């Protein structure tokens, strides 16, 4: 047996004892738990060929390796277990409460899946318009990630909830994060095309999740449509139509001609009634899942959530993933304010402090304080886990080689809503340059570029992309000081072009943006015939008349392409104002200026070619 001392520092041997650590723990965390010196653990790992510092997050494998060496059984606690334990410390559980007998029936939640171009989007649009309940005036249907319609079955009004992001990616992404949202899958198959690869994939996902399937045979209006063939093809995958003695309902529809829609809705309800007993406790503390999140320019973070149990009300203290807040308003898909949302109701929640991710769960808690504490702990955990997964395991032998061969461009993507961030990431990942250069997105998120993003970028060669968002104060300083490449975009293809060019090693933009100054708005003055003037203090650099400007609010670009059209100190027109001085800035016809906005000025300078 190895001596209980390595590198001259003694290590307490565990004799097989168990120690539990959260994912992403550091050697210091481990040292604390087993009563060792952090430095001794660093040395021990070094002898095992791993170089890490005492406070750095260590991945699971390395922890196990070290554990085996010092005879401790290290159990890395999964994020799910950890979260359960976190909630337990506040006497909370995510799940149903009470006696099932007292629960009330709730509507089914449906996800539409199928091969690309088979008509998922068209069908969701068509179904949206089948609603039998008239909406109040002013209700233009908006995309909020899910919607509910009411249909009639045997003279009863029956609501159905549809998840409005078609495709199995979102379904799988949610399920991967432990969120079981979908009760029924509508599998769309085009009658003129037949079963295709993604049809099979969708089917596999639904079956793996043990979710009943209703088949919508679409495009029956088209020439060459052969609905019988679809039934035939799908029997091979275990989906046998009722008319052939099976138990799957097939409905022939045309999304464009609006045929068979009522039959489809009926099939959904009958399938739900036959194979599922959908009920929920409306009396317990409300809980559910985040369907979509975005940063709204006017309203701040907005999340569409699906209530799964309980009744969500305005004023509730809520924690959703690592975001928290008080529900300021609840809005349905028509933009109508709701007083409350019952199970299976999708609603937009306004009032969160940040944007949660799709698939995050939400809970309502007694006090704001509890919501904040849970959110804080989750944030810390996410950071740790990210740091751990980021760090490459490089042994001493291959360190040199790894550095020489590092032909990888790492990216961090931040944007103003989760949709654009995903779209940008997806588009970027499609760029193909050559086999030996790869692109990796190591972190993505909604909101301004923060100091922790830049910290993350420092660990590797990372380019930070801000899509319609800016770096927050400290982050800019840190990025400048450390030379982190931060790029801002408001057009997706421009980002793609530049990254592609960077990958090709021929990035030579002719002009580059040079920051001139920034000013913080302290007061807004209404000047007759001129409009709003921003009473500001110059925070850095110089504000120059006629320079280009943009307006940033809470880290998000509200308006680009502005010009400093007027610049005054007290009553005098001036050409420039330096740091620390107050001034009045007029942005021409642009009037949407608020206190605490930041006006950034810049100019485009020709960049010397490399
Ligand atoms: P998705 O990729 O599955 O979301 O498919 P889309 O809903 O975007 O539809 C793909 C194409 O098929 C579009 O051009 C639609 O207009 C067309 N389409 C969808 N449903 C029908 C239908 O019932 N009949 C016909 N003729 N065309 C349809």
mmCIF file of N, CA and C in Angstrom, residues 128 140-148 161-165 174 289-294 296 299 302-306 330-336 338 345-350 358 418:
data_model
loop_
_atom_site.group_PDB
_atom_site.id
_atom_site.type_symbol
_atom_site.label_atom_id
_atom_site.label_comp_id
_atom_site.label_asym_id
_atom_site.label_seq_id
_atom_site.Cartn_x
_atom_site.Cartn_y
_atom_site.Cartn_z
ATOM 1 N N UNK A 128 -54.360 26.966 -33.963
ATOM 2 C CA UNK A 128 -54.498 28.171 -33.147
ATOM 3 C C UNK A 128 -55.805 28.902 -33.477
ATOM 4 N N UNK A 140 -54.240 40.243 -30.143
ATOM 5 C CA UNK A 140 -53.552 39.703 -31.311
ATOM 6 C C UNK A 140 -52.698 38.551 -30.805
ATOM 7 N N UNK A 141 -52.799 37.413 -31.483
ATOM 8 C CA UNK A 141 -52.048 36.272 -30.997
ATOM 9 C C UNK A 141 -50.559 36.486 -31.198
ATOM 10 N N UNK A 142 -49.827 36.294 -30.120
ATOM 11 C CA UNK A 142 -48.382 36.467 -30.195
ATOM 12 C C UNK A 142 -47.719 35.132 -29.979
ATOM 13 N N UNK A 143 -46.509 35.041 -30.479
ATOM 14 C CA UNK A 143 -45.769 33.819 -30.216
ATOM 15 C C UNK A 143 -45.132 33.924 -28.835
ATOM 16 N N UNK A 144 -45.596 33.105 -27.905
ATOM 17 C CA UNK A 144 -44.958 33.138 -26.588
ATOM 18 C C UNK A 144 -44.388 31.775 -26.234
ATOM 19 N N UNK A 145 -44.425 30.842 -27.190
ATOM 20 C CA UNK A 145 -43.822 29.531 -26.950
ATOM 21 C C UNK A 145 -44.830 28.432 -26.682
ATOM 22 N N UNK A 146 -46.055 28.838 -26.380
ATOM 23 C CA UNK A 146 -47.125 27.862 -26.152
ATOM 24 C C UNK A 146 -48.448 28.608 -26.209
ATOM 25 N N UNK A 147 -49.511 27.891 -26.557
ATOM 26 C CA UNK A 147 -50.830 28.534 -26.525
ATOM 27 C C UNK A 147 -51.890 27.511 -26.150
ATOM 28 N N UNK A 148 -53.041 28.036 -25.735
ATOM 29 C CA UNK A 148 -54.126 27.141 -25.362
ATOM 30 C C UNK A 148 -55.350 27.473 -26.202
ATOM 31 N N UNK A 161 -53.577 22.473 -24.615
ATOM 32 C CA UNK A 161 -52.404 23.347 -24.664
ATOM 33 C C UNK A 161 -51.417 22.811 -25.697
ATOM 34 N N UNK A 162 -50.953 23.688 -26.571
ATOM 35 C CA UNK A 162 -49.948 23.299 -27.561
ATOM 36 C C UNK A 162 -48.626 23.990 -27.283
ATOM 37 N N UNK A 163 -47.557 23.224 -27.303
ATOM 38 C CA UNK A 163 -46.225 23.824 -27.238
ATOM 39 C C UNK A 163 -45.915 24.302 -28.646
ATOM 40 N N UNK A 164 -45.584 25.585 -28.751
ATOM 41 C CA UNK A 164 -45.531 26.248 -30.041
ATOM 42 C C UNK A 164 -44.134 26.234 -30.671
ATOM 43 N N UNK A 165 -43.262 25.375 -30.182
ATOM 44 C CA UNK A 165 -41.962 25.217 -30.844
ATOM 45 C C UNK A 165 -41.962 23.813 -31.403
ATOM 46 N N UNK A 174 -35.826 19.603 -23.429
ATOM 47 C CA UNK A 174 -36.583 19.714 -22.175
ATOM 48 C C UNK A 174 -36.454 18.427 -21.375
ATOM 49 N N UNK A 289 -42.831 24.601 -15.445
ATOM 50 C CA UNK A 289 -41.633 24.552 -16.270
ATOM 51 C C UNK A 289 -41.561 25.788 -17.156
ATOM 52 N N UNK A 290 -40.341 26.258 -17.395
ATOM 53 C CA UNK A 290 -40.134 27.385 -18.290
ATOM 54 C C UNK A 290 -40.100 26.870 -19.733
ATOM 55 N N UNK A 291 -40.930 27.477 -20.582
ATOM 56 C CA UNK A 291 -40.984 27.059 -21.986
ATOM 57 C C UNK A 291 -40.030 27.903 -22.820
ATOM 58 N N UNK A 292 -39.917 29.170 -22.478
ATOM 59 C CA UNK A 292 -39.137 30.093 -23.293
ATOM 60 C C UNK A 292 -38.782 31.307 -22.444
ATOM 61 N N UNK A 293 -37.616 31.889 -22.690
ATOM 62 C CA UNK A 293 -37.265 33.092 -21.952
ATOM 63 C C UNK A 293 -36.644 34.107 -22.879
ATOM 64 N N UNK A 294 -36.900 35.371 -22.625
ATOM 65 C CA UNK A 294 -36.242 36.403 -23.430
ATOM 66 C C UNK A 294 -36.123 37.695 -22.639
ATOM 67 N N UNK A 296 -36.876 41.399 -22.832
ATOM 68 C CA UNK A 296 -37.704 42.317 -23.588
ATOM 69 C C UNK A 296 -37.200 43.731 -23.349
ATOM 70 N N UNK A 299 -39.925 45.516 -21.060
ATOM 71 C CA UNK A 299 -40.407 44.886 -19.832
ATOM 72 C C UNK A 299 -39.340 44.125 -19.058
ATOM 73 N N UNK A 302 -38.610 38.288 -19.532
ATOM 74 C CA UNK A 302 -39.954 37.747 -19.664
ATOM 75 C C UNK A 302 -39.817 36.248 -19.890
ATOM 76 N N UNK A 303 -40.559 35.461 -19.127
ATOM 77 C CA UNK A 303 -40.481 34.015 -19.295
ATOM 78 C C UNK A 303 -41.874 33.462 -19.551
ATOM 79 N N UNK A 304 -41.977 32.582 -20.545
ATOM 80 C CA UNK A 304 -43.235 31.853 -20.701
ATOM 81 C C UNK A 304 -43.109 30.582 -19.889
ATOM 82 N N UNK A 305 -44.030 30.411 -18.951
ATOM 83 C CA UNK A 305 -43.987 29.203 -18.133
ATOM 84 C C UNK A 305 -45.268 28.420 -18.339
ATOM 85 N N UNK A 306 -45.165 27.128 -18.101
ATOM 86 C CA UNK A 306 -46.335 26.270 -18.121
ATOM 87 C C UNK A 306 -46.584 25.842 -16.685
ATOM 88 N N UNK A 330 -49.113 38.649 -15.321
ATOM 89 C CA UNK A 330 -49.284 37.382 -16.025
ATOM 90 C C UNK A 330 -50.038 37.697 -17.303
ATOM 91 N N UNK A 331 -49.487 37.270 -18.436
ATOM 92 C CA UNK A 331 -50.128 37.566 -19.708
ATOM 93 C C UNK A 331 -50.338 36.286 -20.491
ATOM 94 N N UNK A 332 -51.495 36.191 -21.162
ATOM 95 C CA UNK A 332 -51.701 35.018 -21.999
ATOM 96 C C UNK A 332 -51.178 35.301 -23.407
ATOM 97 N N UNK A 333 -51.407 34.343 -24.334
ATOM 98 C CA UNK A 333 -50.850 34.461 -25.678
ATOM 99 C C UNK A 333 -51.512 35.558 -26.509
ATOM 100 N N UNK A 334 -52.589 36.157 -25.968
ATOM 101 C CA UNK A 334 -53.223 37.269 -26.674
ATOM 102 C C UNK A 334 -52.819 38.603 -26.065
ATOM 103 N N UNK A 335 -51.902 38.547 -25.109
ATOM 104 C CA UNK A 335 -51.468 39.770 -24.460
ATOM 105 C C UNK A 335 -52.433 40.226 -23.379
ATOM 106 N N UNK A 336 -53.441 39.402 -23.085
ATOM 107 C CA UNK A 336 -54.396 39.775 -22.026
ATOM 108 C C UNK A 336 -53.804 39.492 -20.656
ATOM 109 N N UNK A 338 -53.856 38.223 -16.994
ATOM 110 C CA UNK A 338 -54.598 37.205 -16.262
ATOM 111 C C UNK A 338 -54.404 37.435 -14.775
ATOM 112 N N UNK A 345 -51.785 25.804 -18.125
ATOM 113 C CA UNK A 345 -51.922 27.107 -18.760
ATOM 114 C C UNK A 345 -50.541 27.709 -19.012
ATOM 115 N N UNK A 346 -50.230 28.018 -20.276
ATOM 116 C CA UNK A 346 -48.991 28.749 -20.525
ATOM 117 C C UNK A 346 -49.202 30.240 -20.290
ATOM 118 N N UNK A 347 -48.308 30.862 -19.566
ATOM 119 C CA UNK A 347 -48.413 32.311 -19.338
ATOM 120 C C UNK A 347 -47.040 32.960 -19.393
ATOM 121 N N UNK A 348 -47.065 34.207 -19.806
ATOM 122 C CA UNK A 348 -45.847 35.008 -19.740
ATOM 123 C C UNK A 348 -45.781 35.631 -18.361
ATOM 124 N N UNK A 349 -44.609 35.476 -17.722
ATOM 125 C CA UNK A 349 -44.399 36.042 -16.409
ATOM 126 C C UNK A 349 -43.446 37.227 -16.538
ATOM 127 N N UNK A 350 -43.891 38.378 -16.067
ATOM 128 C CA UNK A 350 -43.033 39.559 -16.060
ATOM 129 C C UNK A 350 -42.675 39.848 -14.606
ATOM 130 N N UNK A 358 -35.082 27.643 -21.113
ATOM 131 C CA UNK A 358 -36.155 26.697 -21.430
ATOM 132 C C UNK A 358 -35.840 25.384 -20.726
ATOM 133 N N UNK A 418 -33.345 33.962 -25.997
ATOM 134 C CA UNK A 418 -32.809 32.616 -26.166
ATOM 135 C C UNK A 418 -32.955 32.136 -27.610
#
